[in-house]
GROMACS .gro file of C-alpha atoms in nm:
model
   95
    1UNK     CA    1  16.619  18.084   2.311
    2UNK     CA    2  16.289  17.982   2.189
    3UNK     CA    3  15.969  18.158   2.013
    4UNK     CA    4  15.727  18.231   2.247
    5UNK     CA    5  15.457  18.051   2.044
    6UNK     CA    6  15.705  17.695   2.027
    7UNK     CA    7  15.703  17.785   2.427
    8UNK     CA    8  15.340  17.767   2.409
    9UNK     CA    9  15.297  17.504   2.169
   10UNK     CA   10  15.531  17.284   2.377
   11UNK     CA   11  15.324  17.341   2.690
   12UNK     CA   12  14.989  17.261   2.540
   13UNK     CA   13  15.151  16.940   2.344
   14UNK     CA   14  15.280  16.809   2.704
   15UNK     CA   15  14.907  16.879   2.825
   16UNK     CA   16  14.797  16.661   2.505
   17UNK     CA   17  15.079  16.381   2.585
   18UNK     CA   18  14.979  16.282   2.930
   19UNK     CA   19  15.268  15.984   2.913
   20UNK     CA   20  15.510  16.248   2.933
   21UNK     CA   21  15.674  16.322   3.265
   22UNK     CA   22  15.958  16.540   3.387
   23UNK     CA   23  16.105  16.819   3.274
   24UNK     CA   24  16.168  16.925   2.911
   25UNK     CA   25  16.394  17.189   2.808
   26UNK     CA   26  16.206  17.377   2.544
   27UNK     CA   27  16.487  17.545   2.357
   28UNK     CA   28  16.634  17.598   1.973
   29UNK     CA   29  16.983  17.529   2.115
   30UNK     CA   30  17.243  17.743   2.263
   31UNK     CA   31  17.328  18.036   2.070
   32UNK     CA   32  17.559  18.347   2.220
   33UNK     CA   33  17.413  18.667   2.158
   34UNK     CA   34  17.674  18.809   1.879
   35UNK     CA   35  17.473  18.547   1.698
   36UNK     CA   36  17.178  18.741   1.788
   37UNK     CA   37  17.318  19.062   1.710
   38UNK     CA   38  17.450  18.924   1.403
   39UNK     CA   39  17.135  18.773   1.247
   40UNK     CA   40  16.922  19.087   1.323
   41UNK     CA   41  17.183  19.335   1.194
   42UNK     CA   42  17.054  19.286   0.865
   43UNK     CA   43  16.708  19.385   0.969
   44UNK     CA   44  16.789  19.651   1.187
   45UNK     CA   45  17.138  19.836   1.163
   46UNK     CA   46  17.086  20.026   1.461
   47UNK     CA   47  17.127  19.741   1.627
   48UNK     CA   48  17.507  19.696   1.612
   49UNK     CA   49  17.507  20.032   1.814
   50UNK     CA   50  17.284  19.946   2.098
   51UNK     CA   51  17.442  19.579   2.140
   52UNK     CA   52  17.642  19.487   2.454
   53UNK     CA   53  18.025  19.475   2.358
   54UNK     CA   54  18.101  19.276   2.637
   55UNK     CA   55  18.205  18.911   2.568
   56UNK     CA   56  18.002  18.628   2.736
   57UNK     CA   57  18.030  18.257   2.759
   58UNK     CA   58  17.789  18.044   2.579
   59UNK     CA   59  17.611  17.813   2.766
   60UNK     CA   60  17.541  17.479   2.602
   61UNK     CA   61  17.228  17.295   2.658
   62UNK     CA   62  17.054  16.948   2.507
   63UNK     CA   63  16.760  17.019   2.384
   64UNK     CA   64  16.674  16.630   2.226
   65UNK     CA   65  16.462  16.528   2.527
   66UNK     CA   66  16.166  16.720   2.372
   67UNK     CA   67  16.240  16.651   2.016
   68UNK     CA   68  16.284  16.311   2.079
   69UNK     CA   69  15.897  16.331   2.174
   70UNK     CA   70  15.824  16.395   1.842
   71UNK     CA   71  15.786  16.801   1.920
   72UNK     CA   72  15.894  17.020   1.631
   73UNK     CA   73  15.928  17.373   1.691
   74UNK     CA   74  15.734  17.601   1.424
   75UNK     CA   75  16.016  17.915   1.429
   76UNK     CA   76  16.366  17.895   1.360
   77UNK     CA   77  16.650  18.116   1.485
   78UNK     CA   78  16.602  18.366   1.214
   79UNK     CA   79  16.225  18.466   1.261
   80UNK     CA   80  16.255  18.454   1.638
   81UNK     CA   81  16.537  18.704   1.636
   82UNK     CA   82  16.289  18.914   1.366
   83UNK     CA   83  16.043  18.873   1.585
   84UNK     CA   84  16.245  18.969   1.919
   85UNK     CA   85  16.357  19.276   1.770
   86UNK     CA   86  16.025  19.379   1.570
   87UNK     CA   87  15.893  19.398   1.936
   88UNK     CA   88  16.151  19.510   2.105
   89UNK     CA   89  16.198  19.817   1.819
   90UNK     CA   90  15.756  19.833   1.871
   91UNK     CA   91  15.787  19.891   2.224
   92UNK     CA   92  16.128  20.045   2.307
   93UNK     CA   93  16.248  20.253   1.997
   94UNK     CA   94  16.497  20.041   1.861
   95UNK     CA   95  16.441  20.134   1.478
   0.00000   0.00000   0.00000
């Protein structure tokens, strides 16, 4: 998961570094979604109720190749799940 501003941030810094090459995985980590679920349920209660009950497998990813650039992403796991569901709730009636 990442913040679509870091997303954008991380392209335009890659534009800026032309001594980068390759790919970069621009991502806060791996996080399974009942961490999702449980770090917007405090924001949005309703949330618990339209949340897949299924169980998934994480996947795990390294993510150092970018910050060992010297990238630094801007949003953390809590505001980009606020701001995930703050648009989702916008556009699809979440509440």
């Amino acid at each position: 998961m990442v913040h679509v501003e870091d997303a954008a941030r991380a392209h335009l810094y890659a534009l800026e570094h032309p001594s980068l090459s390759g790919r970069y995985l621009c991502t806060l980590g791996s996080k399974h979604w009942n961490e999702f679920v449980t770090e917007a349920r405090p924001y949005y209660a309703n949330i618990a109720k339209k949340a897949p009950t299924e169980d998934a497998v994480p996947y795990s990813y390294d993510c150092s190749r970018l910050a060992a650039t010297g990238f630094s992403f801007k949003h953390d796991f809590e505001s980009l799940v606020r701001d995930t569901v703050d648009s989702l709730a916008k556009h699809l009636a979440l509440g």
